[in-house]
Short mmCIF file of C-alpha atoms and ligand atoms in Angstrom, two decimals:
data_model
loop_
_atom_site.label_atom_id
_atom_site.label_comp_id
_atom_site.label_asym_id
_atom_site.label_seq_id
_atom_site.Cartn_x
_atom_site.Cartn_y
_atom_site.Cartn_z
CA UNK Q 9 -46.42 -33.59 148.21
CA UNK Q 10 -46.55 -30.20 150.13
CA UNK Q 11 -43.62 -32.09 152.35
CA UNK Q 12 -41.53 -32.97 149.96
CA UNK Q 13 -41.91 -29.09 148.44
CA UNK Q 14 -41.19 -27.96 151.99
CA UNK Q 15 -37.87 -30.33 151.57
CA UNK Q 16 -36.58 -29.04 148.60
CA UNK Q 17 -36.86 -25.51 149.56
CA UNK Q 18 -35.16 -26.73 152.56
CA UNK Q 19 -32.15 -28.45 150.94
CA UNK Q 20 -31.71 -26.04 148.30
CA UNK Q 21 -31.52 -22.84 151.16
CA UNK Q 22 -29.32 -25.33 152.46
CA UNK Q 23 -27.10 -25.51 149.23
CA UNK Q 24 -27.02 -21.84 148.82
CA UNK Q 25 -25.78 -20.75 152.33
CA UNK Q 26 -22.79 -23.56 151.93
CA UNK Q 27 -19.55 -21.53 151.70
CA UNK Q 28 -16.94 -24.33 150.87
CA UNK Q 29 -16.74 -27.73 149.40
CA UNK Q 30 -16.77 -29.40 152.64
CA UNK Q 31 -19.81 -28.42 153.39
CA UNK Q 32 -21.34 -29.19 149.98
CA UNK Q 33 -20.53 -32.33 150.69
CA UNK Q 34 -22.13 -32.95 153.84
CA UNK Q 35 -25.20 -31.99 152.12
CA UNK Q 36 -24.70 -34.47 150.03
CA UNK Q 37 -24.52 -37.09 152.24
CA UNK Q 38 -27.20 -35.87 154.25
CA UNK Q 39 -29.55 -36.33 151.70
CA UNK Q 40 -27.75 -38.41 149.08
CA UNK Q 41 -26.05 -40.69 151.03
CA UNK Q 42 -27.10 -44.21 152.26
CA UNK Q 43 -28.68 -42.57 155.16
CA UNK Q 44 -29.60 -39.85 153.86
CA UNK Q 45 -33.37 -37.85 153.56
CA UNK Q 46 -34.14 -38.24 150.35
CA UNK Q 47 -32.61 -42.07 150.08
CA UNK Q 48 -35.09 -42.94 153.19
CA UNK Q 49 -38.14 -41.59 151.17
CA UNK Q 50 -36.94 -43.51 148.14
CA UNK Q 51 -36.97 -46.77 150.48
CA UNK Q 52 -40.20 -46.22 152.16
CA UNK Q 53 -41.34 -46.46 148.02
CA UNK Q 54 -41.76 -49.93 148.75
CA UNK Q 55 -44.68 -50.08 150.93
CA UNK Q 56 -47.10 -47.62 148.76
CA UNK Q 57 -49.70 -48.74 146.98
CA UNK Q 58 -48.83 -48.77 142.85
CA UNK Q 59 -50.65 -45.95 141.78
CA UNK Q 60 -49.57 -43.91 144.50
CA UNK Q 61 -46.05 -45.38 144.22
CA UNK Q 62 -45.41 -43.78 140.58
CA UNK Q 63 -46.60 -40.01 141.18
CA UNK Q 64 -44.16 -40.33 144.35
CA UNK Q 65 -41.28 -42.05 142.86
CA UNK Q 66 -41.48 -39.12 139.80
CA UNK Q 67 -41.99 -36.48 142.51
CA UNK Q 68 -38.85 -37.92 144.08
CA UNK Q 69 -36.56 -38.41 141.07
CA UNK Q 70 -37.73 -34.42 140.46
CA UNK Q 71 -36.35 -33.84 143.45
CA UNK Q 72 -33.36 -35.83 143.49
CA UNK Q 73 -32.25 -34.44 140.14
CA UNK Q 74 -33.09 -30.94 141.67
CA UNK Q 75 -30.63 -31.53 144.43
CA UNK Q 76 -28.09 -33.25 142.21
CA UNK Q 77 -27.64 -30.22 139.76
CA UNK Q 78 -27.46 -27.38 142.71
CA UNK Q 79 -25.08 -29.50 144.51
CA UNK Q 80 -22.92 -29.82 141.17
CA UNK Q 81 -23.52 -26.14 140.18
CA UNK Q 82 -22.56 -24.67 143.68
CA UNK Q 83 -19.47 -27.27 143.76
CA UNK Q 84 -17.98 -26.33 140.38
CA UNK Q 85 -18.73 -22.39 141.75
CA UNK Q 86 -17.03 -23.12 145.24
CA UNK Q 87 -14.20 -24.92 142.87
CA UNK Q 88 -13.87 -21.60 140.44
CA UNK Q 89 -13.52 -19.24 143.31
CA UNK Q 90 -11.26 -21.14 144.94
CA UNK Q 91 -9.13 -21.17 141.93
CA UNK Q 92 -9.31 -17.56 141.45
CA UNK Q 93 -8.03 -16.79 144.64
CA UNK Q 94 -5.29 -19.34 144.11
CA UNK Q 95 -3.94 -17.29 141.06
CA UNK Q 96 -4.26 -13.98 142.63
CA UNK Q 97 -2.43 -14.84 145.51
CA UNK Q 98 0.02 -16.75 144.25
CA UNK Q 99 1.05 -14.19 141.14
CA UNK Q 100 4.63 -13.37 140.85
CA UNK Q 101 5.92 -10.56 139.06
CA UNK Q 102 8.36 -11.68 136.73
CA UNK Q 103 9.51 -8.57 134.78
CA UNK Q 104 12.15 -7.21 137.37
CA UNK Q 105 15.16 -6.46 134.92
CA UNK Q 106 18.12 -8.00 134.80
CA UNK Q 107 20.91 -5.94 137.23
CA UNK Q 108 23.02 -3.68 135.11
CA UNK Q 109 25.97 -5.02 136.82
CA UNK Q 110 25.40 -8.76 135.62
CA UNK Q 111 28.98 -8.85 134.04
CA UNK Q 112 28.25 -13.10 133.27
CA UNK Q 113 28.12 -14.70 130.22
CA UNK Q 114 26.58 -18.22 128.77
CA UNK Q 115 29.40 -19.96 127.37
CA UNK Q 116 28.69 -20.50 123.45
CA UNK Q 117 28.58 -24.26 123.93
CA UNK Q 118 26.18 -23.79 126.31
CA UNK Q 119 24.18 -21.72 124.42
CA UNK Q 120 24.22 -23.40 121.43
CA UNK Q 121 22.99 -26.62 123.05
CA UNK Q 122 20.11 -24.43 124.29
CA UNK Q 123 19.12 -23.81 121.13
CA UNK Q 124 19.46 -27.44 119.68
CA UNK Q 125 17.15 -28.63 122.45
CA UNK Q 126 14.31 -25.26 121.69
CA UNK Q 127 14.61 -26.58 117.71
CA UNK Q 128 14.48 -30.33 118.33
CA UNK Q 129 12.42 -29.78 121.19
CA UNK Q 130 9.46 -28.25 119.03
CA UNK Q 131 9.39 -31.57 117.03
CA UNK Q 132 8.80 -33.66 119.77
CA UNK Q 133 12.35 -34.63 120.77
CA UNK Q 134 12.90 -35.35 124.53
CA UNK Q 135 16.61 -34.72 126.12
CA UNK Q 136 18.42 -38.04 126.78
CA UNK Q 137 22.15 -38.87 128.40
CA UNK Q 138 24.73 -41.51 128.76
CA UNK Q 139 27.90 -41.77 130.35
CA UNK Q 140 31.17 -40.35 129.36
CA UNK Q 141 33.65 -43.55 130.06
CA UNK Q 142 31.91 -46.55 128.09
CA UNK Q 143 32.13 -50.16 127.37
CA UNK Q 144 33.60 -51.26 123.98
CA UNK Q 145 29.96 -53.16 123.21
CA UNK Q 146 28.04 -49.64 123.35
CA UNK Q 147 30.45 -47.26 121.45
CA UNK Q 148 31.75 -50.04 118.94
CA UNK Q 149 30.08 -53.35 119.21
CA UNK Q 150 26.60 -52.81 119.18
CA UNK Q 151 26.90 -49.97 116.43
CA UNK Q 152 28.30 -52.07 113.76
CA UNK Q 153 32.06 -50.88 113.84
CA UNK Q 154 34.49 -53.29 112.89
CA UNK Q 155 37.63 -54.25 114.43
CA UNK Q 156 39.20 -51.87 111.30
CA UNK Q 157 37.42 -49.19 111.73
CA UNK Q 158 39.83 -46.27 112.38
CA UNK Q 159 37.55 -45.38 115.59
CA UNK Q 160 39.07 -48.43 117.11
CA UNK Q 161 42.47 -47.51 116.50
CA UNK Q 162 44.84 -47.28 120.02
CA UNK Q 163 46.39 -43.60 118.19
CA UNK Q 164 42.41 -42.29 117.80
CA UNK Q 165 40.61 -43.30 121.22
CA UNK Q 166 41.00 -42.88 124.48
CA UNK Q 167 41.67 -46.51 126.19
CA UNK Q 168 41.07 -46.90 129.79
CA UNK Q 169 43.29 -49.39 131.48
CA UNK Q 170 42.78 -52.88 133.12
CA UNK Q 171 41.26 -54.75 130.47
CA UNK Q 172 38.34 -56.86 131.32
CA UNK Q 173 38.22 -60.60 131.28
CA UNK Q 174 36.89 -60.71 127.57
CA UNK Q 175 40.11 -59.04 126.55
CA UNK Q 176 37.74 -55.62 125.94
CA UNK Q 177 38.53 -51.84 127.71
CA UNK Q 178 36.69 -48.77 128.92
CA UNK Q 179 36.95 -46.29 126.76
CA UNK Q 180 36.53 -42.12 126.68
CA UNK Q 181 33.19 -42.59 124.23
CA UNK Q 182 34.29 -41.29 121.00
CA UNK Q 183 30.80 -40.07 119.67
CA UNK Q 184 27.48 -39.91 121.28
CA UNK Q 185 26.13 -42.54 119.19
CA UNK Q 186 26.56 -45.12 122.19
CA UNK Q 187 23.34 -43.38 123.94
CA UNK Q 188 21.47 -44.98 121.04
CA UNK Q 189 22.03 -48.26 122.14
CA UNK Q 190 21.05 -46.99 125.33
CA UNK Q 191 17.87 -45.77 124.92
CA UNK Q 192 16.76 -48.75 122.60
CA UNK Q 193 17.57 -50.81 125.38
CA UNK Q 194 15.64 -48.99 128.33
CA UNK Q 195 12.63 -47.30 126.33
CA UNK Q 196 9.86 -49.17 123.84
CA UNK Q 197 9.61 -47.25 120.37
CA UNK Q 198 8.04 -44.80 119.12
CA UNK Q 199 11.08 -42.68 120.25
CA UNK Q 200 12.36 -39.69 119.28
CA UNK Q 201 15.39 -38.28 121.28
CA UNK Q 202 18.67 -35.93 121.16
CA UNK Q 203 21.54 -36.54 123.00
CA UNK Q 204 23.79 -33.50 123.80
CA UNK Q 205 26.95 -34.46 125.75
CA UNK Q 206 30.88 -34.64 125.44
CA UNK Q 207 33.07 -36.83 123.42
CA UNK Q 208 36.41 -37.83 123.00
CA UNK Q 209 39.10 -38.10 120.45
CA UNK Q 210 42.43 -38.42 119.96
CA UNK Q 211 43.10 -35.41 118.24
CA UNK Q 212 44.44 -31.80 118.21
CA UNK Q 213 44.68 -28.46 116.21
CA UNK Q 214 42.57 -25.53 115.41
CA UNK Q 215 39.68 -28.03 113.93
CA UNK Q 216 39.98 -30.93 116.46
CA UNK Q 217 40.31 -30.66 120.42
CA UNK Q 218 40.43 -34.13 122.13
CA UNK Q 219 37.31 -33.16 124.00
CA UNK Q 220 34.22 -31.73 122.26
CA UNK Q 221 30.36 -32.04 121.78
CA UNK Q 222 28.40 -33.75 119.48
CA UNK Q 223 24.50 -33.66 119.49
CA UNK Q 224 22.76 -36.84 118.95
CA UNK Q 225 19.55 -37.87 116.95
CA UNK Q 226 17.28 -41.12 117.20
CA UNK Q 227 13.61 -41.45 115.80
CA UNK Q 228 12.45 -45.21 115.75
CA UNK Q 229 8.57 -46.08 114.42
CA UNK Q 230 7.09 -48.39 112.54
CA UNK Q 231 6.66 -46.33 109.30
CA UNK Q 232 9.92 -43.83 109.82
CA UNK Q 233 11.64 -43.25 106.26
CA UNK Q 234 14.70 -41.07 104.42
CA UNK Q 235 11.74 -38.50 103.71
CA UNK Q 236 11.41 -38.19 107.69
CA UNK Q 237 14.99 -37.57 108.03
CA UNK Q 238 15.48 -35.13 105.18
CA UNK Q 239 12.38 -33.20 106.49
CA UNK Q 240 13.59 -32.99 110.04
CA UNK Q 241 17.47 -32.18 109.14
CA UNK Q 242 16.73 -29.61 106.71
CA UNK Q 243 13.88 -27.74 108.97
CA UNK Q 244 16.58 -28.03 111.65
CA UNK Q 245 19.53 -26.34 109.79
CA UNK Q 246 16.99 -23.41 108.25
CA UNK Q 247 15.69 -23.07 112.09
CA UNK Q 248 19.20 -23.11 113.32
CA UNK Q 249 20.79 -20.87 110.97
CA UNK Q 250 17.85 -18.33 110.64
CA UNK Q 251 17.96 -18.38 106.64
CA UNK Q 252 14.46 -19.45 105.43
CA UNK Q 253 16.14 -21.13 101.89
CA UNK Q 254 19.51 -22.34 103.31
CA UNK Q 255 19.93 -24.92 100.65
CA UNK Q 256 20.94 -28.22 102.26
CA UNK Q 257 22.18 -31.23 99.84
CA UNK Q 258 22.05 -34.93 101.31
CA UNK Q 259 25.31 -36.64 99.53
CA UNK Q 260 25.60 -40.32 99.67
CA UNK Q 261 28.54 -41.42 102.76
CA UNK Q 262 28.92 -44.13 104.97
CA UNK Q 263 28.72 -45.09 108.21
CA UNK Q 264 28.74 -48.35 109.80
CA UNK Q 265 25.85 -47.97 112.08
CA UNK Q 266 23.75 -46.34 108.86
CA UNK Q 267 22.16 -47.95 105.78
CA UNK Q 268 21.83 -45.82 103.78
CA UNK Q 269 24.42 -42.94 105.01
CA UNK Q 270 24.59 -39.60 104.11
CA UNK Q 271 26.29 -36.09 104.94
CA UNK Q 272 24.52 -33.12 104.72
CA UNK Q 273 25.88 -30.02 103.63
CA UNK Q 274 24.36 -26.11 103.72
CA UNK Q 275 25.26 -23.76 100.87
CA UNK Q 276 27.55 -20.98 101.87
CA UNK Q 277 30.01 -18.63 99.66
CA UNK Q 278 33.44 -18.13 99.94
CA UNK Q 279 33.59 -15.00 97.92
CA UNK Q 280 36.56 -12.52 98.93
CA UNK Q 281 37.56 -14.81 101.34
CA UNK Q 282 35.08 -14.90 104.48
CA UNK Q 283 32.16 -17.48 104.43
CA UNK Q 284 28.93 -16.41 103.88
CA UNK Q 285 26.51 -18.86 105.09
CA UNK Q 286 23.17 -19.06 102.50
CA UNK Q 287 22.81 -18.95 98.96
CA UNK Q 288 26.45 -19.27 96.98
CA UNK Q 289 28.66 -21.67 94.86
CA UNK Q 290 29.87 -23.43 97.92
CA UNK Q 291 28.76 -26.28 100.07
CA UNK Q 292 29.44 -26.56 103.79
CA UNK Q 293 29.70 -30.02 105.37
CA UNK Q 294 28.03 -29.70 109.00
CA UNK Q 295 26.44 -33.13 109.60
CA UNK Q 296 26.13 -37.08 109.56
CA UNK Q 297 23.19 -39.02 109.43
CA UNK Q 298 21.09 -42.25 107.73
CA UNK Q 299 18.82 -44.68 108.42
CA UNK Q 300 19.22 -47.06 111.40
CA UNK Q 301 21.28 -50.42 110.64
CA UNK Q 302 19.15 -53.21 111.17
CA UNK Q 303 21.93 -55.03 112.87
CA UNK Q 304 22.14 -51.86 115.19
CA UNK Q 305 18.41 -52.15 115.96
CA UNK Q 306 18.66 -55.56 116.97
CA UNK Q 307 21.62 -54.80 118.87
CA UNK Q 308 19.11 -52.44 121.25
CA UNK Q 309 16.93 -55.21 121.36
CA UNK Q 310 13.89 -53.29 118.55
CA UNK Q 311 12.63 -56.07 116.05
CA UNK Q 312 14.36 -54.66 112.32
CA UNK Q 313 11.44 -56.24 110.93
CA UNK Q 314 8.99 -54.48 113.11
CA UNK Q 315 10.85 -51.08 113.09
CA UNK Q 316 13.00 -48.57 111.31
CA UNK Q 317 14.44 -45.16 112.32
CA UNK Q 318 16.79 -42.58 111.33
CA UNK Q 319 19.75 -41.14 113.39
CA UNK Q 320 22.45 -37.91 112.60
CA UNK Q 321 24.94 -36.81 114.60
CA UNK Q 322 26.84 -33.20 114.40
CA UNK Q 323 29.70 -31.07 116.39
CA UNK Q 324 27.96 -28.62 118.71
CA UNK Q 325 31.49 -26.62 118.43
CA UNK Q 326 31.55 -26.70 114.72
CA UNK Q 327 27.84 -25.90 113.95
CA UNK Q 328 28.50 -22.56 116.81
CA UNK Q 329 31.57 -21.72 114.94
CA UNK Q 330 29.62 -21.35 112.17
CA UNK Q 331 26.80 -19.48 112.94
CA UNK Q 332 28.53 -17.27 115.52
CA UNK Q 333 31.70 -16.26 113.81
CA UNK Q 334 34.16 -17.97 115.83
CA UNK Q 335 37.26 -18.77 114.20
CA UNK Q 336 39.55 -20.97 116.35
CA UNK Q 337 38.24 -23.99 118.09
CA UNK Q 338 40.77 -24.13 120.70
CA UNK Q 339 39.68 -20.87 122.05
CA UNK Q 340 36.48 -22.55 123.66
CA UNK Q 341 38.38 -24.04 126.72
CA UNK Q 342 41.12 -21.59 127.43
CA UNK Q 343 38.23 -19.54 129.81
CA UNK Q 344 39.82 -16.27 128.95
CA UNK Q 345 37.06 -13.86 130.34
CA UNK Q 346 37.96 -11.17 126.84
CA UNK Q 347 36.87 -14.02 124.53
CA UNK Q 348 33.96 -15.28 126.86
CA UNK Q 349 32.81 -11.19 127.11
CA UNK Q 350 32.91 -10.93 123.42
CA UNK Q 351 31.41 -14.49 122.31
CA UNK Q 352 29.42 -15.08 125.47
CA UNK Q 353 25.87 -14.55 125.50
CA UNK Q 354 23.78 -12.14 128.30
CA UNK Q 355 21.44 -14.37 130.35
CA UNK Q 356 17.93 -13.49 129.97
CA UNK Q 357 18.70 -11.60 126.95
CA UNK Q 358 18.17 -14.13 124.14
CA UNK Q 359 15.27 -12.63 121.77
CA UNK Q 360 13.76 -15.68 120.07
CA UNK Q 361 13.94 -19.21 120.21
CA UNK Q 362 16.43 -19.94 117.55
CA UNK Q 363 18.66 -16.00 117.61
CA UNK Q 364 20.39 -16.23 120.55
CA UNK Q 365 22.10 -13.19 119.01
CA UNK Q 366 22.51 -10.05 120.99
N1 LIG L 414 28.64 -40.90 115.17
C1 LIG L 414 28.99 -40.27 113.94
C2 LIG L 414 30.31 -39.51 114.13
O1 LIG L 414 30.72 -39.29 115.24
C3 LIG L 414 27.92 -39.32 113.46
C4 LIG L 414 26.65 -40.00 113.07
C5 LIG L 414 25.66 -40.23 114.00
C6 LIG L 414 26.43 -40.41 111.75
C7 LIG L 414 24.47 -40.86 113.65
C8 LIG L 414 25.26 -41.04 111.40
C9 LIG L 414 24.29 -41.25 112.33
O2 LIG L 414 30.94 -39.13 113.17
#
């Protein structure tokens, strides 16, 4: 007994003068391990009488559970410090100003996009893409549109020349609904994704440019319903637009890709002429949206029967028109460095999440 008080002494001197983790460890195994001290006491167990076996083996499991807590103890200490010293040396001062002399500016669309991916991205949306030229089966096909539907007419889309052997073409994608497809295909639901990107129409005065931006939505789940989508939309335009009780009406629409469609519209004023977004007589239309077309799910490959989801999509331009006072679309691509200076945002200098305003 006196040797095996001698031993823990030893081993726990031993412990105490161990300055990293490596060494902790050899310890360990010294003692621990299959050859170690303690383990060949344990074995010689064996050849000991019984009475003298138990108040040995309960002398030894003392010990061992003596050795097992310093070694964790110093371990998680040797762990700690080295951690500390990590984050000291490794601290980086980021409040060095911006340079006076930064004359650049983030391009509205750019900024506005920010901001749809802060909002969305604080409910759980991730950030998904597709590409710009796409195949008739994503942008039409797959969502339901009929060989009717205006969006298919030569006059409103961008065609892109040979036609394929099933008579079909490329085409400039004409919304950014195609990306739902997309993801249904490549990613198992629950999902819940915004797609940001450019589109492509046929179109152009101080409303329409043939290129623009739409923003995306997609939640699929087992148990998603309108009350999801209402929820999410109308905490999305209050967030965007910074007005706690922006009224927002859903009003019955269609689309061919949504059953049951609707538009949403914000309440604004038109009193003495200007708009006034918030509170007023007037309703704004900013937005599309409805529940996912069963025919649509099963065109992504999701069971309709298993799942349901919800979906909106909205001009980025439009919806930053809107909230920043700008009144002619066209002016977003003509990179005239006056309008960029006086629309433009500072980098770095965006006070909250959903602002952006100087
Ligand atoms: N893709 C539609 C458009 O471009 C918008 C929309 C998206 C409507 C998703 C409903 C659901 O007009």
């Amino acid at each position: 007994m006196a040797e095996l008080d001698s031993l823990h002494d030893d081993i726990l001197r031993q412990i105490k003068d161990a300055t990293t983790l490596d060494a902790l460890e050899q310890i360990r195994v010294g003692v621990l391990g299959r050859n170690g001290q303690l383990t060949a006491h344990l074995k010689g167990l064996g050849a000991l009488a019984p009475d003298e076996r138990k108040a040995r083996g309960a002398a030894l499991n003392q010990l061992r559970d003596a050795v097992e807590g310093a070694l964790g103890a110093a371990k998680q200490h040797h762990e700690r410090a080295a951690l500390d010293k990590r984050l000291a040396e490794e601290r980086i001062d980021v409040t060095l100003p911006v340079r006076a002399d930064n004359d650049g500016r983030i391009h509205p669309i750019s900024q506005t996009t920010d901001e749809l991916i802060a909002i969305f991205g604080e409910m759980d949306f991730t950030v998904a893409e597709g590409p710009h030229i796409e195949d008739d089966f994503y942008n039409f096909t797959a969502l339901n549109i009929p060989p009717e539907h205006p969006a298919r007419q030569e006059h409103d889309t961008f065609y892109l020349t040979p036609r394929a052997a099933d008579g079909s073409r490329k085409v400039l994608r004409t919304h950014t609904s195609p990306v739902q497809i997309r993801t249904m295909q490549k990613q198992k639901p629950p999902i819940r994704i915004i797609v940001p990107g450019r589109t492509f129409r046929s179109d152009h005065d101080a409303t329409h440019s043939p290129m623009f931006h739409q923003v995306e939505g997609l939640v699929i789940d087992k148990k998603v319903h309108m009350g999801h989508l209402k929820g999410c939309l109308i905490e999305f335009c209050r967030t965007f637009f910074d007005i706690d009780d922006l009224p927002v009406r859903f009003r019955p629409s269609y689309f061919p890709f949504t059953e049951p469609s609707a538009e949403v519209d914000i309440g604004c004023s038109r009193e003495g002429g200007g708009l006034k977004i918030g509170a007023g007589a007037d309703w704004l239309e900013i937005l599309g949206c409805g529940m996912v077309h069963p025919k649509v799910l099963a065109a992504g490959g999701i069971d309709p029967t298993e799942y349901q989801g919800f979906a909106f999509g909205m001009g980025i331009e439009r919806i930053a028109m809107l909230k920043y006072g700008i009144p002619d679309l066209r002016t977003f691509y003509e990179s005239d460095l006056r309008w960029l200076k006086h629309y433009g945002f500072v980098p770095l200098d965006q006070p909250s999440l959903v602002s952006g305003a100087r």
